[in-house]
Amino acid sequence: MKTSIATVSISGALDAKLRAIAAAGFAGAEIFENDLLSTHLSAREVAALMADLGLACTMFQPFRDLEGLPEPQRQRAFDRLERKFDVMGELGTDLLLVCSSCSAQADGNRERILADLHEAGERAAARGLRIGYEALAWGRHVNDHRDAWGLVRDADQPALGLALDSFHSLSRRIPSSSIGDIRPDKLFIVQVADAPLLEMDHLSWSRHFRCMPGQGEFPLDDWAEAIRRIGYDGYWSLEIFNDRFRAGSASGIALDGYRSLRLLEGGIARPSPAAAALPPRADPLAVDFIEFAASHEEAAQLGAMLRPLGFRPVARHRNKDVTRWAQGPINLVINCEPEGLAHSFDIVHGASVCAIGIALDDVPAALARADFLRIARFEQAVAPDEWPIPSVRGVGGSLIYLVDAATRAEMWAHEFPHPLEEPDTAPLLTGFDHVAQTMQFEEFLSWLLFYVGLFAVSKTPQVEIADPMGLVQSQAIESANHAVRFTLNGSLAHQSLSSRFIQNYFGAGVQHIAFGCDDIFAVADAASAGGLPVLEIPRNYYDDIEARWGLDPGLIERMAARNILYDRDGDAEYFQLYSRAFARRVFFELVERRGYAGYGAANAPIRLAAQARHKPETID
Ligand code: MG
Ligand code: MG
């Protein structure tokens, strides 16, 4: 795939944008006119910089309101066109994007439009240049790529072709099968954007909600497949207008952009025909362990919360000040080392989750996938007698360890050979249920792309959760076997719990860990007997759910006595219990699912309000 990105997609001055685009791995960039107007570099200097960076200038854009105008506006539009041709010569690109007209003065007469497009093509040809004509979704007379293609075909001028933009076609729900009619030699460029499916005017939707392939809900696999099928072999160029992206770092957004095109290449929701030649997404089998960084004092506090939940410190690391806590298939690692990543993490964030181990069948393939997406590997010196576990950088600088599922029992035995206590023979908990990560609103889509790019996971629809202090956006990603589930949460409201988490934590990280169980009441009783502090739920809540679901009063009393929350989806039921927070940061959730697939979003406001009552002590 020949990759390109429009400079409008990222933040900063033009030269900084181009450096970020080149560093991310793109082969080319479209120069957005406003970026050129606002830079101190001349067009020739921009061309020289792009040559230095190894970037092709794929297009100059946009040229608006060309066709269908009356005189004298028509003449002025063509004069303006010639001026842009001059700039293109200096920029070193031969392709100009001409958007379908939005002018109130433009005539919709097809013969007029054809004549103007033909003349524009002739003038471009005379200069050795080309025009890509794009149907804007909000174009006055031309707003459908099928019409734009008909005009390009009938104008029959070799220097006039089509620019196809996924946003304009998919926002209008134009069937991608119609792309089959387009001649590949006439498709001059393809512009790519994803977006959430919204009901709103096309212009605002485009300006504020475009996002990268894999972050939205457009059927891009079908669209891209239709383009490949006609034999198109030109650039795939991202064109993303999004306030959130422009607020982020240029290098981070450029890297996400590169990653998103690679994801599209192999297929987002299903493999593309090209996927066989690319490193496949890794199929996550299970969360193998979660590692905490903590001081000794914090480790003792954490241990005091883990014991009532049935965990025991089962072994010590062969060389390091690291303890393995376990029950059944669940492993927690508490790292008190005085140096290394966990220690740095503890210094920056305080006691918290610094790594998550994901069990996979094919670790080398997962690493190849990470390299393909330019996801940074993390290398830390290991002693010659230690088991090397490859890792990549995840949310907030934490690590994701890629654990070989076939050898994980040997790995644990080798790394933790010094036994401490016997594990409980009757585990209370059955496994990790989900891991909740909280991040800056701006980072939300970036991490979503990270997970769906690296792992074979599906994403649930985005939900908005009402925090007492503002809205929180939440979305889950899930493996096919449901053993690996992460919920991602981001908020723009400064006083929401999510935002306070980030402020107190100095960055994104794990906010809660949910464990599954078969008997939430037994877990609640054991936790209570062991002295685990749990989040207190108001009585009003129980009166409400009793009325709402017609629940048995005896069940209501048992839940109320234990602060257990309840949700229902058809006949499926969900029971939840929250601990208070460890180190004012991370808390535990205990869940019992009876056929229920969600995460209790209906209860999130109750939980958040209960946690907010403990303000200003942050989230505990
Ligand atoms: Mg476009
Ligand atoms: Mg949860």
PDB file of N, CA and C in Angstrom, residues 317-377:
ATOM      1  N   HIS A 317      10.359 -14.274  43.297  1.00  0.00           N
ATOM      2  CA  HIS A 317      11.152 -14.302  42.070  1.00  0.00           C
ATOM      3  C   HIS A 317      12.560 -14.837  42.346  1.00  0.00           C
ATOM      4  N   ARG A 318      13.181 -15.447  41.328  1.00  0.00           N
ATOM      5  CA  ARG A 318      14.479 -16.088  41.528  1.00  0.00           C
ATOM      6  C   ARG A 318      15.551 -15.069  41.924  1.00  0.00           C
ATOM      7  N   ASN A 319      15.506 -13.866  41.372  1.00  0.00           N
ATOM      8  CA  ASN A 319      16.549 -12.878  41.681  1.00  0.00           C
ATOM      9  C   ASN A 319      16.017 -11.592  42.284  1.00  0.00           C
ATOM     10  N   LYS A 320      14.793 -11.281  42.030  1.00  0.00           N
ATOM     11  CA  LYS A 320      14.298  -9.922  42.292  1.00  0.00           C
ATOM     12  C   LYS A 320      13.337  -9.858  43.465  1.00  0.00           C
ATOM     13  N   ASP A 321      13.134  -8.608  43.898  1.00  0.00           N
ATOM     14  CA  ASP A 321      12.209  -8.355  44.999  1.00  0.00           C
ATOM     15  C   ASP A 321      10.793  -8.292  44.432  1.00  0.00           C
ATOM     16  N   VAL A 322      10.346  -9.442  43.963  1.00  0.00           N
ATOM     17  CA  VAL A 322       9.077  -9.537  43.257  1.00  0.00           C
ATOM     18  C   VAL A 322       8.338 -10.765  43.777  1.00  0.00           C
ATOM     19  N   THR A 323       7.050 -10.573  44.089  1.00  0.00           N
ATOM     20  CA  THR A 323       6.256 -11.663  44.664  1.00  0.00           C
ATOM     21  C   THR A 323       5.105 -12.016  43.734  1.00  0.00           C
ATOM     22  N   ARG A 324       4.864 -13.321  43.610  1.00  0.00           N
ATOM     23  CA  ARG A 324       3.725 -13.783  42.822  1.00  0.00           C
ATOM     24  C   ARG A 324       2.586 -14.111  43.780  1.00  0.00           C
ATOM     25  N   TRP A 325       1.462 -13.440  43.573  1.00  0.00           N
ATOM     26  CA  TRP A 325       0.241 -13.759  44.289  1.00  0.00           C
ATOM     27  C   TRP A 325      -0.656 -14.514  43.313  1.00  0.00           C
ATOM     28  N   ALA A 326      -1.370 -15.507  43.807  1.00  0.00           N
ATOM     29  CA  ALA A 326      -2.167 -16.299  42.871  1.00  0.00           C
ATOM     30  C   ALA A 326      -3.368 -16.917  43.539  1.00  0.00           C
ATOM     31  N   GLN A 327      -4.325 -17.275  42.718  1.00  0.00           N
ATOM     32  CA  GLN A 327      -5.391 -18.215  43.059  1.00  0.00           C
ATOM     33  C   GLN A 327      -5.939 -18.738  41.753  1.00  0.00           C
ATOM     34  N   GLY A 328      -6.205 -20.060  41.699  1.00  0.00           N
ATOM     35  CA  GLY A 328      -6.687 -20.654  40.453  1.00  0.00           C
ATOM     36  C   GLY A 328      -5.814 -20.186  39.303  1.00  0.00           C
ATOM     37  N   PRO A 329      -6.426 -19.718  38.214  1.00  0.00           N
ATOM     38  CA  PRO A 329      -5.630 -19.298  37.052  1.00  0.00           C
ATOM     39  C   PRO A 329      -5.140 -17.850  37.126  1.00  0.00           C
ATOM     40  N   ILE A 330      -5.433 -17.152  38.217  1.00  0.00           N
ATOM     41  CA  ILE A 330      -5.140 -15.715  38.266  1.00  0.00           C
ATOM     42  C   ILE A 330      -3.773 -15.469  38.910  1.00  0.00           C
ATOM     43  N   ASN A 331      -2.945 -14.701  38.228  1.00  0.00           N
ATOM     44  CA  ASN A 331      -1.637 -14.321  38.765  1.00  0.00           C
ATOM     45  C   ASN A 331      -1.530 -12.811  38.878  1.00  0.00           C
ATOM     46  N   LEU A 332      -1.089 -12.363  40.051  1.00  0.00           N
ATOM     47  CA  LEU A 332      -0.757 -10.954  40.258  1.00  0.00           C
ATOM     48  C   LEU A 332       0.688 -10.915  40.706  1.00  0.00           C
ATOM     49  N   VAL A 333       1.425  -9.948  40.189  1.00  0.00           N
ATOM     50  CA  VAL A 333       2.840  -9.833  40.521  1.00  0.00           C
ATOM     51  C   VAL A 333       3.033  -8.481  41.207  1.00  0.00           C
ATOM     52  N   ILE A 334       3.694  -8.492  42.342  1.00  0.00           N
ATOM     53  CA  ILE A 334       3.965  -7.220  43.030  1.00  0.00           C
ATOM     54  C   ILE A 334       5.471  -6.985  43.010  1.00  0.00           C
ATOM     55  N   ASN A 335       5.839  -5.924  42.314  1.00  0.00           N
ATOM     56  CA  ASN A 335       7.251  -5.647  42.045  1.00  0.00           C
ATOM     57  C   ASN A 335       7.722  -4.516  42.965  1.00  0.00           C
ATOM     58  N   CYS A 336       8.642  -4.831  43.877  1.00  0.00           N
ATOM     59  CA  CYS A 336       9.186  -3.821  44.804  1.00  0.00           C
ATOM     60  C   CYS A 336      10.654  -3.537  44.506  1.00  0.00           C
ATOM     61  N   GLU A 337      11.101  -3.854  43.310  1.00  0.00           N
ATOM     62  CA  GLU A 337      12.504  -3.657  42.962  1.00  0.00           C
ATOM     63  C   GLU A 337      12.930  -2.189  43.118  1.00  0.00           C
ATOM     64  N   PRO A 338      14.140  -1.970  43.576  1.00  0.00           N
ATOM     65  CA  PRO A 338      14.601  -0.584  43.752  1.00  0.00           C
ATOM     66  C   PRO A 338      15.063   0.067  42.451  1.00  0.00           C
ATOM     67  N   GLU A 339      15.062  -0.646  41.348  1.00  0.00           N
ATOM     68  CA  GLU A 339      15.390  -0.019  40.062  1.00  0.00           C
ATOM     69  C   GLU A 339      14.621  -0.716  38.947  1.00  0.00           C
ATOM     70  N   GLY A 340      14.790  -0.197  37.727  1.00  0.00           N
ATOM     71  CA  GLY A 340      14.088  -0.762  36.579  1.00  0.00           C
ATOM     72  C   GLY A 340      12.773  -0.053  36.331  1.00  0.00           C
ATOM     73  N   LEU A 341      12.047  -0.590  35.325  1.00  0.00           N
ATOM     74  CA  LEU A 341      10.833   0.097  34.889  1.00  0.00           C
ATOM     75  C   LEU A 341       9.800   0.202  36.005  1.00  0.00           C
ATOM     76  N   ALA A 342       9.594  -0.881  36.757  1.00  0.00           N
ATOM     77  CA  ALA A 342       8.552  -0.858  37.789  1.00  0.00           C
ATOM     78  C   ALA A 342       8.850   0.221  38.817  1.00  0.00           C
ATOM     79  N   HIS A 343      10.114   0.351  39.168  1.00  0.00           N
ATOM     80  CA  HIS A 343      10.481   1.371  40.155  1.00  0.00           C
ATOM     81  C   HIS A 343      10.223   2.771  39.597  1.00  0.00           C
ATOM     82  N   SER A 344      10.643   3.002  38.345  1.00  0.00           N
ATOM     83  CA  SER A 344      10.389   4.314  37.730  1.00  0.00           C
ATOM     84  C   SER A 344       8.896   4.596  37.723  1.00  0.00           C
ATOM     85  N   PHE A 345       8.142   3.577  37.429  1.00  0.00           N
ATOM     86  CA  PHE A 345       6.690   3.704  37.380  1.00  0.00           C
ATOM     87  C   PHE A 345       6.147   4.114  38.748  1.00  0.00           C
ATOM     88  N   ASP A 346       6.671   3.479  39.782  1.00  0.00           N
ATOM     89  CA  ASP A 346       6.219   3.773  41.153  1.00  0.00           C
ATOM     90  C   ASP A 346       6.555   5.218  41.524  1.00  0.00           C
ATOM     91  N   ILE A 347       7.729   5.664  41.069  1.00  0.00           N
ATOM     92  CA  ILE A 347       8.132   7.043  41.385  1.00  0.00           C
ATOM     93  C   ILE A 347       7.208   8.042  40.690  1.00  0.00           C
ATOM     94  N   VAL A 348       6.906   7.761  39.415  1.00  0.00           N
ATOM     95  CA  VAL A 348       6.094   8.708  38.642  1.00  0.00           C
ATOM     96  C   VAL A 348       4.631   8.651  39.061  1.00  0.00           C
ATOM     97  N   HIS A 349       4.097   7.435  39.152  1.00  0.00           N
ATOM     98  CA  HIS A 349       2.645   7.296  39.313  1.00  0.00           C
ATOM     99  C   HIS A 349       2.233   6.952  40.742  1.00  0.00           C
ATOM    100  N   GLY A 350       3.168   6.476  41.540  1.00  0.00           N
ATOM    101  CA  GLY A 350       2.778   5.858  42.796  1.00  0.00           C
ATOM    102  C   GLY A 350       2.401   4.417  42.519  1.00  0.00           C
ATOM    103  N   ALA A 351       2.083   3.672  43.573  1.00  0.00           N
ATOM    104  CA  ALA A 351       1.781   2.251  43.406  1.00  0.00           C
ATOM    105  C   ALA A 351       0.653   2.076  42.401  1.00  0.00           C
ATOM    106  N   SER A 352       0.859   1.204  41.421  1.00  0.00           N
ATOM    107  CA  SER A 352      -0.125   1.064  40.339  1.00  0.00           C
ATOM    108  C   SER A 352       0.261  -0.094  39.443  1.00  0.00           C
ATOM    109  N   VAL A 353      -0.593  -0.349  38.458  1.00  0.00           N
ATOM    110  CA  VAL A 353      -0.320  -1.436  37.516  1.00  0.00           C
ATOM    111  C   VAL A 353       0.716  -0.951  36.498  1.00  0.00           C
ATOM    112  N   CYS A 354       1.835  -1.676  36.395  1.00  0.00           N
ATOM    113  CA  CYS A 354       2.872  -1.256  35.443  1.00  0.00           C
ATOM    114  C   CYS A 354       2.972  -2.194  34.254  1.00  0.00           C
ATOM    115  N   ALA A 355       2.322  -3.353  34.305  1.00  0.00           N
ATOM    116  CA  ALA A 355       2.406  -4.278  33.170  1.00  0.00           C
ATOM    117  C   ALA A 355       1.248  -5.264  33.194  1.00  0.00           C
ATOM    118  N   ILE A 356       0.911  -5.718  31.996  1.00  0.00           N
ATOM    119  CA  ILE A 356      -0.120  -6.747  31.844  1.00  0.00           C
ATOM    120  C   ILE A 356       0.457  -7.815  30.920  1.00  0.00           C
ATOM    121  N   GLY A 357       0.345  -9.066  31.327  1.00  0.00           N
ATOM    122  CA  GLY A 357       0.824 -10.164  30.492  1.00  0.00           C
ATOM    123  C   GLY A 357      -0.344 -10.784  29.738  1.00  0.00           C
ATOM    124  N   ILE A 358      -0.205 -10.865  28.425  1.00  0.00           N
ATOM    125  CA  ILE A 358      -1.249 -11.458  27.585  1.00  0.00           C
ATOM    126  C   ILE A 358      -0.711 -12.768  27.024  1.00  0.00           C
ATOM    127  N   ALA A 359      -1.452 -13.858  27.236  1.00  0.00           N
ATOM    128  CA  ALA A 359      -1.040 -15.160  26.725  1.00  0.00           C
ATOM    129  C   ALA A 359      -1.464 -15.329  25.271  1.00  0.00           C
ATOM    130  N   LEU A 360      -0.506 -15.802  24.456  1.00  0.00           N
ATOM    131  CA  LEU A 360      -0.714 -15.949  23.013  1.00  0.00           C
ATOM    132  C   LEU A 360      -0.150 -17.284  22.544  1.00  0.00           C
ATOM    133  N   ASP A 361      -0.637 -17.736  21.401  1.00  0.00           N
ATOM    134  CA  ASP A 361      -0.070 -18.957  20.820  1.00  0.00           C
ATOM    135  C   ASP A 361       1.236 -18.695  20.094  1.00  0.00           C
ATOM    136  N   ASP A 362       1.372 -17.527  19.475  1.00  0.00           N
ATOM    137  CA  ASP A 362       2.518 -17.294  18.592  1.00  0.00           C
ATOM    138  C   ASP A 362       3.143 -15.926  18.903  1.00  0.00           C
ATOM    139  N   VAL A 363       4.073 -15.929  19.828  1.00  0.00           N
ATOM    140  CA  VAL A 363       4.692 -14.665  20.256  1.00  0.00           C
ATOM    141  C   VAL A 363       5.511 -14.023  19.131  1.00  0.00           C
ATOM    142  N   PRO A 364       6.331 -14.774  18.396  1.00  0.00           N
ATOM    143  CA  PRO A 364       7.091 -14.120  17.307  1.00  0.00           C
ATOM    144  C   PRO A 364       6.180 -13.446  16.283  1.00  0.00           C
ATOM    145  N   ALA A 365       5.034 -14.068  15.991  1.00  0.00           N
ATOM    146  CA  ALA A 365       4.101 -13.446  15.032  1.00  0.00           C
ATOM    147  C   ALA A 365       3.521 -12.161  15.621  1.00  0.00           C
ATOM    148  N   ALA A 366       3.256 -12.159  16.927  1.00  0.00           N
ATOM    149  CA  ALA A 366       2.715 -10.944  17.563  1.00  0.00           C
ATOM    150  C   ALA A 366       3.749  -9.821  17.522  1.00  0.00           C
ATOM    151  N   LEU A 367       5.006 -10.173  17.703  1.00  0.00           N
ATOM    152  CA  LEU A 367       6.064  -9.156  17.626  1.00  0.00           C
ATOM    153  C   LEU A 367       6.203  -8.626  16.202  1.00  0.00           C
ATOM    154  N   ALA A 368       6.044  -9.521  15.235  1.00  0.00           N
ATOM    155  CA  ALA A 368       6.099  -9.077  13.832  1.00  0.00           C
ATOM    156  C   ALA A 368       4.948  -8.118  13.544  1.00  0.00           C
ATOM    157  N   ARG A 369       3.797  -8.413  14.115  1.00  0.00           N
ATOM    158  CA  ARG A 369       2.645  -7.523  13.948  1.00  0.00           C
ATOM    159  C   ARG A 369       2.938  -6.151  14.578  1.00  0.00           C
ATOM    160  N   ALA A 370       3.520  -6.173  15.779  1.00  0.00           N
ATOM    161  CA  ALA A 370       3.853  -4.914  16.459  1.00  0.00           C
ATOM    162  C   ALA A 370       4.832  -4.106  15.610  1.00  0.00           C
ATOM    163  N   ASP A 371       5.834  -4.771  15.048  1.00  0.00           N
ATOM    164  CA  ASP A 371       6.805  -4.070  14.188  1.00  0.00           C
ATOM    165  C   ASP A 371       6.111  -3.478  12.967  1.00  0.00           C
ATOM    166  N   PHE A 372       5.224  -4.271  12.377  1.00  0.00           N
ATOM    167  CA  PHE A 372       4.473  -3.844  11.181  1.00  0.00           C
ATOM    168  C   PHE A 372       3.695  -2.555  11.473  1.00  0.00           C
ATOM    169  N   LEU A 373       3.169  -2.454  12.692  1.00  0.00           N
ATOM    170  CA  LEU A 373       2.389  -1.269  13.082  1.00  0.00           C
ATOM    171  C   LEU A 373       3.253  -0.187  13.726  1.00  0.00           C
ATOM    172  N   ARG A 374       4.548  -0.442  13.766  1.00  0.00           N
ATOM    173  CA  ARG A 374       5.481   0.495  14.413  1.00  0.00           C
ATOM    174  C   ARG A 374       5.114   0.738  15.875  1.00  0.00           C
ATOM    175  N   ILE A 375       4.694  -0.316  16.546  1.00  0.00           N
ATOM    176  CA  ILE A 375       4.477  -0.254  17.993  1.00  0.00           C
ATOM    177  C   ILE A 375       5.825  -0.539  18.645  1.00  0.00           C
ATOM    178  N   ALA A 376       6.223   0.338  19.575  1.00  0.00           N
ATOM    179  CA  ALA A 376       7.569   0.238  20.145  1.00  0.00           C
ATOM    180  C   ALA A 376       7.698  -0.998  21.049  1.00  0.00           C
ATOM    181  N   ARG A 377       8.763  -1.742  20.805  1.00  0.00           N
ATOM    182  CA  ARG A 377       9.092  -2.826  21.748  1.00  0.00           C
ATOM    183  C   ARG A 377       9.774  -2.223  22.958  1.00  0.00           C
TER     184      ARG A 377
END
